[in-house]
Amino acid sequence: MAQAEKKGGLLWKSSASKKLLKEKVVLMYDEIFMTEDPSKCSPRFWEELFLMKVNLEYLESKLESLDGEELMKIKDNVNCLFQRCIQALGEEHPIRVVNALQTLCALIRGVHQKNKSTSGFDIINMLMGFDRAELCMKNLMESLDSLLCAEGSESLKSLCLKLLLCLVTVTDNISQNTILEYVMINSIFEAILQILSNPPSRREHGYDTVVLLALLVNYRKYESVNPYIVKLSIVDDEATLNGMGLVIAQALSEYNRQYKDKEEEHQSGFFSALTNMVGSMFIADADEKISVQTNEAILLALYEAVHLNRNFITVLAQSHPEMGLVTVPISPIPTTPVTPLGTTPPSSDVISSAELPLDADVQTSNLLITFLKYSSIVMQDTKDEHRLHSGKLCLIILTCIAEDQYANAFLHDDNVNFRVNLHRMPMRHRKKAADKNLPCRPLVCAVLDLMVEFIVTHMMKEFPMDLYVRCIQIVHKLLCYQKKCRVRLHYTWRELWSALINLLKFLMSNETVLLAKHNIFTLALMVVNLFNMFITYGDTFLPTPSSYDELYYEIIRMHQNFDNLYSMVLRLSTNAGQWKEPASKVTHALVNIRAIINHFNPKIESYAAVNHISQLSEEQVLEVVRSNYDTLTLKLQDGLDQYERYSEQHKEAAFFKELVRSISINVRRNLAFNTLSQEVLLKEFSTIS
């Protein structure tokens, strides 16, 4: 027993002595945190420091543990460490460069964490000193630019990008990150373009590069001239733009693939068996469990490219094999924590069309198709805040596309047809569409399908009014192009008309609840004016005369809904309430629809009476319509084919500020210690000459 105690005591002493031992780099950090200059007693201190493996966690936590006063006492040493790191970036030995980059990451993050407290010292002064800040940052940015553009180590480039992402996202609100002023002055835009235009570099670093660019573009974008906005808007190099498009397409494809895998797993699992056993009543609830984290960072990059650079529109149409159908070798990657916004880069390499064989049996795709599929997934469930933001951003991107002349020309090109398999929300009253039966059609049909799908599936208590308005605006802009260019699109317009009428019906049925939160008359007016667009100009863009007849048939068949809408808006427009003016606008907009109903209904009733038919068939109603067009009088309504163009600064600034804030937080979280691990780097630079 005594022996055991003795043994136990020895063991305890041994473990205690081990605890007291510190690795050399930690002892060197402790010297930096003294007020004396560490190189006084040890002239080779800085040279030795950058040969030591960085202890990121210790350095960062040490900085965070000091209060503002204590930190100010060692300011000179912190400034010296920062400058020595920058000097080390020019060293020949890559190990020194790696350690310098990682030390800079820890310094920037650690000092910033202190800046959040009440001590309130300035981060620039603490890191490098006001008097040396401009020169320090110039040297830092030049070194990073050289490392990114050099033909050297890919691991070094990766670490440079990680440092830049660390620098950019160190504050939640990137526009409050004063250090970025120096990143604006000392631009790395050309280095970003070089990475995106070079296939090997793009495969390794494309994702981080695109996210970095999207964030830099959003620095004080409404307050000052941002050089990254200016430069991105004029890029016309095809290889660079295609490279950026491929990075975005791969990230979105990865999301679509993950969702499809989960959907298949879900359908073959327990819930599927339960659903089959009990019936379809649980379908909607079951499907809510299919969830893949959205990727707003890459979506923001797509938005900025589409919104700022007209040349990028051509990239949307660049054909490549369907990424989900092509086997791409995937190298194992370290597991990192999944964040709410899913800003972790995709696991598979970004591919370029030149690197993949085109197979006649493989469905071709493009960035726009991939984006439409992505949109069809994230727009299914808008109850979750991140998905709501993603859905809104998808609709904003589609709004920009719908306004672009070249994009519309491609969307409506009858010679360029695709089979687009959009994801549809499971609903009790409809069957799941068979993917193989999808026809090849111009891409605008898929955009319209997506809008119809959204309209049909989101009539709910928590009504997403803003998304509905955007949805109707996109349809309207596409119709304006068709009218202007006399494009006769072969589309199942009845599905759209039916969806719009059901939307009006929903607004009326839930008038009291919805009016407490929304001005439903704005949306109702937009829907009515879509019908007015078809009535007034339909003969110029509907595919056949019979399509125009079918429009009248649908209006007459569903006349009760229009009658009820008229009664509702008439009631509210004659009362002296807050809705008087918006309701009266709908009243006036209904004039032609009511004229059609009032003109044809008596004639249909007369036809039925004369022919002793209690219920007319569709063909009989259409016969009455065709034979009575000449006696119908309609009013010409102005401005139906006009719309207000999208403007980010005036209407969307608050949305993008909050979106960029959430992306910044999550990118920062993803820069975890294990993503900055030295293991791979040390293997690559195992020998120092």
XYZ file of C-alpha atoms in Angstrom, residues 144-547:
404
model
C 1.566 39.554 -49.584
C 1.097 40.641 -53.200
C 4.534 39.231 -54.112
C 3.853 35.934 -52.348
C 0.450 35.565 -54.047
C 1.837 36.327 -57.510
C 5.013 34.248 -57.188
C 5.301 30.729 -58.567
C 6.306 29.390 -55.171
C 4.508 27.361 -52.546
C 0.731 26.948 -52.788
C 0.647 26.509 -49.006
C 2.229 29.939 -48.559
C -0.357 31.479 -50.867
C -3.096 29.782 -48.893
C -1.723 31.247 -45.668
C -1.467 34.727 -47.252
C -5.157 34.544 -48.148
C -6.002 33.329 -44.641
C -4.139 36.338 -43.215
C -6.013 38.702 -45.541
C -9.351 37.139 -44.561
C -8.308 37.469 -40.923
C -7.459 41.136 -41.510
C -10.733 41.875 -43.322
C -13.072 40.040 -40.924
C -11.455 41.039 -37.648
C -14.444 43.356 -37.009
C -18.068 42.267 -37.440
C -18.801 45.423 -39.421
C -15.990 45.507 -41.978
C -16.648 49.196 -42.724
C -15.487 49.987 -39.171
C -12.192 48.172 -39.755
C -9.827 51.135 -40.172
C -6.881 48.935 -41.215
C -8.737 48.253 -44.488
C -8.000 51.838 -45.566
C -4.432 50.622 -46.169
C -5.736 47.585 -48.089
C -7.641 50.027 -50.313
C -4.537 52.175 -50.902
C -2.197 49.202 -51.458
C -4.449 47.110 -53.695
C -4.000 43.359 -54.163
C -6.663 43.277 -56.882
C -4.225 42.190 -59.609
C -3.052 39.272 -57.447
C -6.695 38.210 -57.027
C -7.198 38.308 -60.813
C -4.034 36.286 -61.383
C -5.200 33.519 -59.033
C -8.623 33.344 -60.703
C -7.217 33.268 -64.237
C -4.708 30.478 -63.525
C -6.352 26.997 -63.301
C -3.900 25.393 -60.807
C -4.007 28.436 -58.482
C -7.755 28.710 -58.867
C -8.257 25.083 -57.850
C -6.214 25.612 -54.703
C -7.259 29.108 -53.684
C -10.286 30.105 -55.769
C -12.815 29.885 -52.971
C -10.896 32.020 -50.442
C -9.996 34.502 -53.203
C -13.607 34.984 -54.320
C -14.867 35.397 -50.732
C -12.043 37.876 -49.997
C -12.940 39.918 -53.093
C -16.649 39.955 -52.170
C -15.798 41.291 -48.700
C -13.316 43.922 -49.938
C -15.886 45.224 -52.417
C -18.242 45.864 -49.482
C -15.849 48.047 -47.475
C -17.502 51.482 -47.083
C -19.089 51.000 -50.498
C -21.661 53.777 -49.995
C -19.391 56.260 -48.217
C -16.271 56.543 -50.367
C -14.711 55.430 -53.644
C -13.784 51.773 -53.183
C -11.017 50.863 -55.695
C -12.047 47.196 -55.663
C -15.549 48.153 -56.878
C -14.096 50.326 -59.631
C -11.627 47.651 -60.777
C -14.109 44.766 -60.601
C -16.602 46.710 -62.722
C -14.144 47.050 -65.647
C -12.548 43.568 -65.717
C -12.919 42.216 -69.241
C -10.379 39.386 -69.276
C -12.261 36.257 -70.287
C -10.026 33.797 -68.401
C -10.395 35.759 -65.143
C -14.165 36.128 -65.385
C -14.624 32.478 -66.362
C -12.360 31.479 -63.480
C -14.490 33.409 -61.026
C -17.628 31.869 -62.526
C -16.218 28.350 -62.154
C -15.360 28.911 -58.479
C -18.906 30.121 -57.782
C -20.469 27.337 -59.882
C -18.488 24.665 -58.034
C -19.459 26.000 -54.595
C -23.147 26.148 -55.547
C -22.940 22.700 -57.206
C -21.470 21.294 -54.014
C -24.434 22.661 -52.085
C -26.899 21.210 -54.620
C -25.161 17.835 -54.454
C -25.233 17.748 -50.654
C -28.921 18.611 -50.671
C -29.693 15.915 -53.242
C -27.750 13.331 -51.195
C -29.672 14.264 -48.050
C -32.957 14.197 -49.922
C -32.265 10.679 -51.244
C -31.127 9.532 -47.803
C -34.260 11.049 -46.297
C -36.586 9.389 -48.817
C -35.106 5.956 -48.215
C -35.099 6.329 -44.431
C -37.535 5.892 -41.585
C -39.663 8.910 -42.415
C -40.289 7.603 -45.904
C -41.596 4.331 -44.485
C -43.752 6.199 -41.990
C -45.129 8.474 -44.694
C -46.014 5.543 -46.934
C -47.724 3.824 -44.025
C -49.735 6.747 -42.716
C -50.280 8.671 -45.933
C -49.098 11.939 -47.366
C -50.254 14.083 -44.446
C -46.741 14.286 -42.995
C -44.870 15.120 -46.190
C -44.380 18.822 -45.469
C -43.222 18.229 -41.897
C -40.845 15.478 -42.936
C -39.248 17.560 -45.630
C -38.411 20.346 -43.224
C -35.742 18.068 -41.772
C -33.812 18.116 -45.059
C -31.421 20.950 -44.359
C -28.026 21.878 -45.780
C -26.240 25.016 -44.600
C -26.599 27.899 -47.057
C -23.558 29.694 -48.469
C -24.186 33.431 -48.456
C -20.503 34.327 -48.931
C -20.322 32.752 -52.393
C -23.791 34.092 -53.244
C -22.601 37.607 -52.357
C -19.644 37.117 -54.726
C -22.036 36.128 -57.525
C -24.215 39.156 -56.815
C -21.281 41.599 -56.894
C -20.014 40.096 -60.166
C -23.452 40.256 -61.845
C -24.314 43.676 -60.426
C -20.988 45.427 -61.035
C -19.582 43.822 -64.178
C -21.656 43.637 -67.342
C -19.037 41.378 -68.919
C -19.725 38.750 -66.261
C -23.220 38.223 -67.685
C -21.593 36.229 -70.518
C -20.070 33.882 -67.920
C -23.556 32.861 -66.758
C -24.073 31.238 -70.144
C -20.715 29.427 -70.441
C -21.516 25.738 -70.909
C -19.713 22.999 -69.001
C -20.573 19.395 -68.068
C -23.001 19.020 -65.157
C -20.631 19.163 -62.194
C -22.653 16.779 -60.083
C -22.424 14.111 -62.798
C -18.677 14.227 -63.329
C -16.389 12.343 -60.988
C -13.785 14.673 -59.579
C -10.984 13.272 -57.401
C -11.396 14.617 -53.893
C -8.376 14.887 -51.654
C -8.985 14.345 -47.929
C -9.339 17.582 -46.000
C -9.261 18.250 -42.247
C -12.670 18.371 -40.623
C -13.669 21.864 -39.601
C -16.706 22.925 -37.610
C -19.753 23.714 -39.784
C -20.972 27.245 -39.207
C -24.553 28.482 -39.567
C -23.836 30.157 -42.893
C -21.815 27.287 -44.333
C -18.918 29.473 -45.418
C -16.536 26.504 -45.404
C -15.138 26.064 -48.923
C -16.449 23.133 -50.991
C -14.595 19.875 -50.571
C -14.042 19.137 -54.247
C -11.719 21.007 -56.551
C -13.003 23.773 -58.744
C -13.008 22.471 -62.286
C -12.647 24.205 -65.599
C -14.430 23.098 -68.730
C -11.083 22.569 -70.455
C -10.067 20.019 -67.831
C -13.097 17.753 -68.277
C -14.009 15.542 -71.218
C -17.308 16.434 -72.838
C -19.425 13.308 -72.977
C -22.452 13.121 -75.250
C -24.359 11.351 -72.459
C -23.548 13.996 -69.848
C -26.063 16.825 -69.436
C -24.397 20.196 -70.095
C -24.945 22.951 -67.599
C -23.826 26.501 -66.857
C -23.531 28.856 -63.903
C -27.069 30.175 -64.386
C -28.605 26.667 -64.271
C -26.561 25.801 -61.176
C -27.708 29.056 -59.570
C -31.370 28.405 -60.450
C -31.178 24.947 -58.856
C -29.542 26.441 -55.771
C -32.274 29.095 -55.604
C -35.010 26.475 -55.894
C -33.617 24.784 -52.764
C -32.971 27.793 -50.516
C -36.252 29.485 -51.477
C -38.290 26.483 -50.300
C -38.026 27.328 -46.614
C -37.985 31.031 -45.751
C -38.839 30.547 -42.075
C -35.154 30.251 -41.206
C -33.463 33.684 -41.134
C -30.361 32.625 -43.088
C -32.472 30.969 -45.788
C -34.698 34.056 -45.911
C -31.591 36.195 -46.542
C -30.324 33.695 -49.111
C -33.712 33.626 -50.845
C -33.823 37.415 -50.936
C -30.304 37.601 -52.389
C -31.211 34.992 -55.037
C -34.173 37.143 -56.104
C -32.009 40.282 -56.162
C -29.506 38.502 -58.443
C -32.363 37.354 -60.710
C -33.664 40.949 -60.750
C -30.287 42.179 -62.060
C -30.269 39.403 -64.665
C -33.865 40.166 -65.753
C -32.901 43.809 -66.384
C -29.872 43.004 -68.536
C -30.339 43.061 -72.303
C -27.668 40.462 -73.064
C -28.856 38.139 -70.302
C -32.394 38.353 -71.668
C -31.205 37.592 -75.182
C -29.537 34.431 -73.884
C -32.450 33.484 -71.620
C -34.916 33.729 -74.503
C -32.723 32.161 -77.203
C -34.836 29.422 -78.768
C -31.708 27.737 -80.150
C -30.134 27.237 -76.701
C -32.318 24.839 -74.735
C -31.646 23.136 -71.420
C -33.378 20.623 -69.195
C -33.408 22.281 -65.760
C -34.439 20.107 -62.845
C -35.593 22.579 -60.190
C -36.358 21.314 -56.693
C -40.056 21.442 -55.853
C -41.480 21.550 -52.368
C -43.496 18.409 -51.545
C -47.180 19.345 -51.241
C -50.180 17.168 -50.455
C -52.217 18.174 -53.495
C -49.610 17.498 -56.185
C -47.431 14.611 -57.273
C -43.653 14.756 -57.437
C -42.615 15.607 -60.999
C -40.613 12.982 -62.859
C -37.162 14.419 -63.606
C -36.720 12.453 -66.827
C -39.862 13.906 -68.409
C -38.586 17.481 -68.267
C -38.467 19.087 -71.718
C -35.515 21.069 -73.104
C -36.558 24.723 -73.222
C -35.037 28.226 -73.274
C -33.682 29.121 -69.831
C -36.263 31.838 -69.237
C -38.806 29.019 -68.799
C -36.828 27.747 -65.787
C -36.769 31.273 -64.317
C -40.548 31.543 -64.744
C -40.997 28.032 -63.286
C -38.995 29.124 -60.235
C -41.176 32.220 -59.789
C -44.409 30.212 -60.183
C -43.107 27.633 -57.704
C -42.385 30.342 -55.138
C -45.790 31.991 -55.612
C -47.632 28.673 -55.152
C -45.692 27.430 -52.119
C -45.385 30.452 -49.797
C -48.970 31.505 -49.140
C -48.700 31.134 -45.389
C -49.276 32.877 -42.071
C -45.739 34.342 -41.961
C -46.235 35.882 -45.396
C -42.896 36.862 -47.066
C -44.282 40.017 -48.686
C -40.891 41.394 -49.742
C -39.988 38.175 -51.589
C -43.375 38.078 -53.346
C -42.930 41.661 -54.561
C -39.489 40.799 -55.967
C -40.887 37.662 -57.570
C -43.651 39.541 -59.411
C -41.167 42.253 -60.452
C -38.904 39.636 -62.074
C -41.844 38.199 -64.055
C -42.825 41.724 -65.108
C -39.303 42.574 -66.316
C -39.138 39.393 -68.382
C -42.524 40.208 -69.954
C -41.311 43.743 -70.761
C -38.377 42.266 -72.691
C -40.671 39.832 -74.524
C -43.038 42.648 -75.472
C -40.218 44.956 -76.559
C -38.441 42.297 -78.664
C -41.638 40.485 -79.699
C -40.386 37.172 -78.343
C -43.121 34.547 -78.579
C -42.197 32.186 -75.786
C -43.713 28.712 -75.796
C -44.443 28.460 -72.111
C -47.316 27.029 -70.076
C -48.669 30.491 -69.283
C -51.755 29.001 -67.665
C -49.641 27.872 -64.707
C -48.532 31.451 -64.124
C -52.050 32.862 -64.511
C -53.460 30.259 -62.137
C -50.733 30.977 -59.546
C -51.378 34.738 -59.737
C -55.154 34.319 -59.333
C -54.629 32.019 -56.336
C -52.325 34.624 -54.826
C -55.067 37.273 -55.136
C -57.487 34.820 -53.544
C -55.082 34.286 -50.626
C -54.656 38.046 -50.090
C -58.433 38.480 -49.913
C -59.006 35.488 -47.638
C -56.420 36.793 -45.163
C -57.144 40.500 -45.539
C -57.384 41.324 -41.810
C -54.273 39.389 -40.726
C -52.123 40.599 -43.627
C -53.187 44.252 -43.471
C -51.962 44.385 -39.871
C -48.407 43.847 -41.193
C -48.343 44.669 -44.919
C -49.738 46.934 -47.587
C -51.224 44.083 -49.628
C -52.557 46.511 -52.250
C -49.045 47.127 -53.616
C -48.735 43.424 -54.383
C -52.341 43.142 -55.617
C -51.765 46.072 -57.987
C -48.630 44.427 -59.391
C -50.501 41.154 -59.979
C -53.446 42.918 -61.649
C -51.042 44.879 -63.854
C -49.384 41.640 -64.968
C -52.794 40.569 -66.255
C -53.195 44.009 -67.850
C -49.842 43.477 -69.561
C -51.093 40.191 -71.034
C -54.439 41.747 -72.036
C -52.914 44.869 -73.645
C -49.779 43.432 -75.255
C -50.305 39.667 -75.171
C -50.917 39.499 -78.914
C -47.275 40.625 -79.423
C -45.560 38.004 -77.236
C -47.942 35.106 -76.500
C -46.968 32.132 -78.714
C -50.282 31.650 -80.559
C -53.693 33.325 -80.946
C -55.186 30.442 -78.948
C -52.911 31.407 -76.006
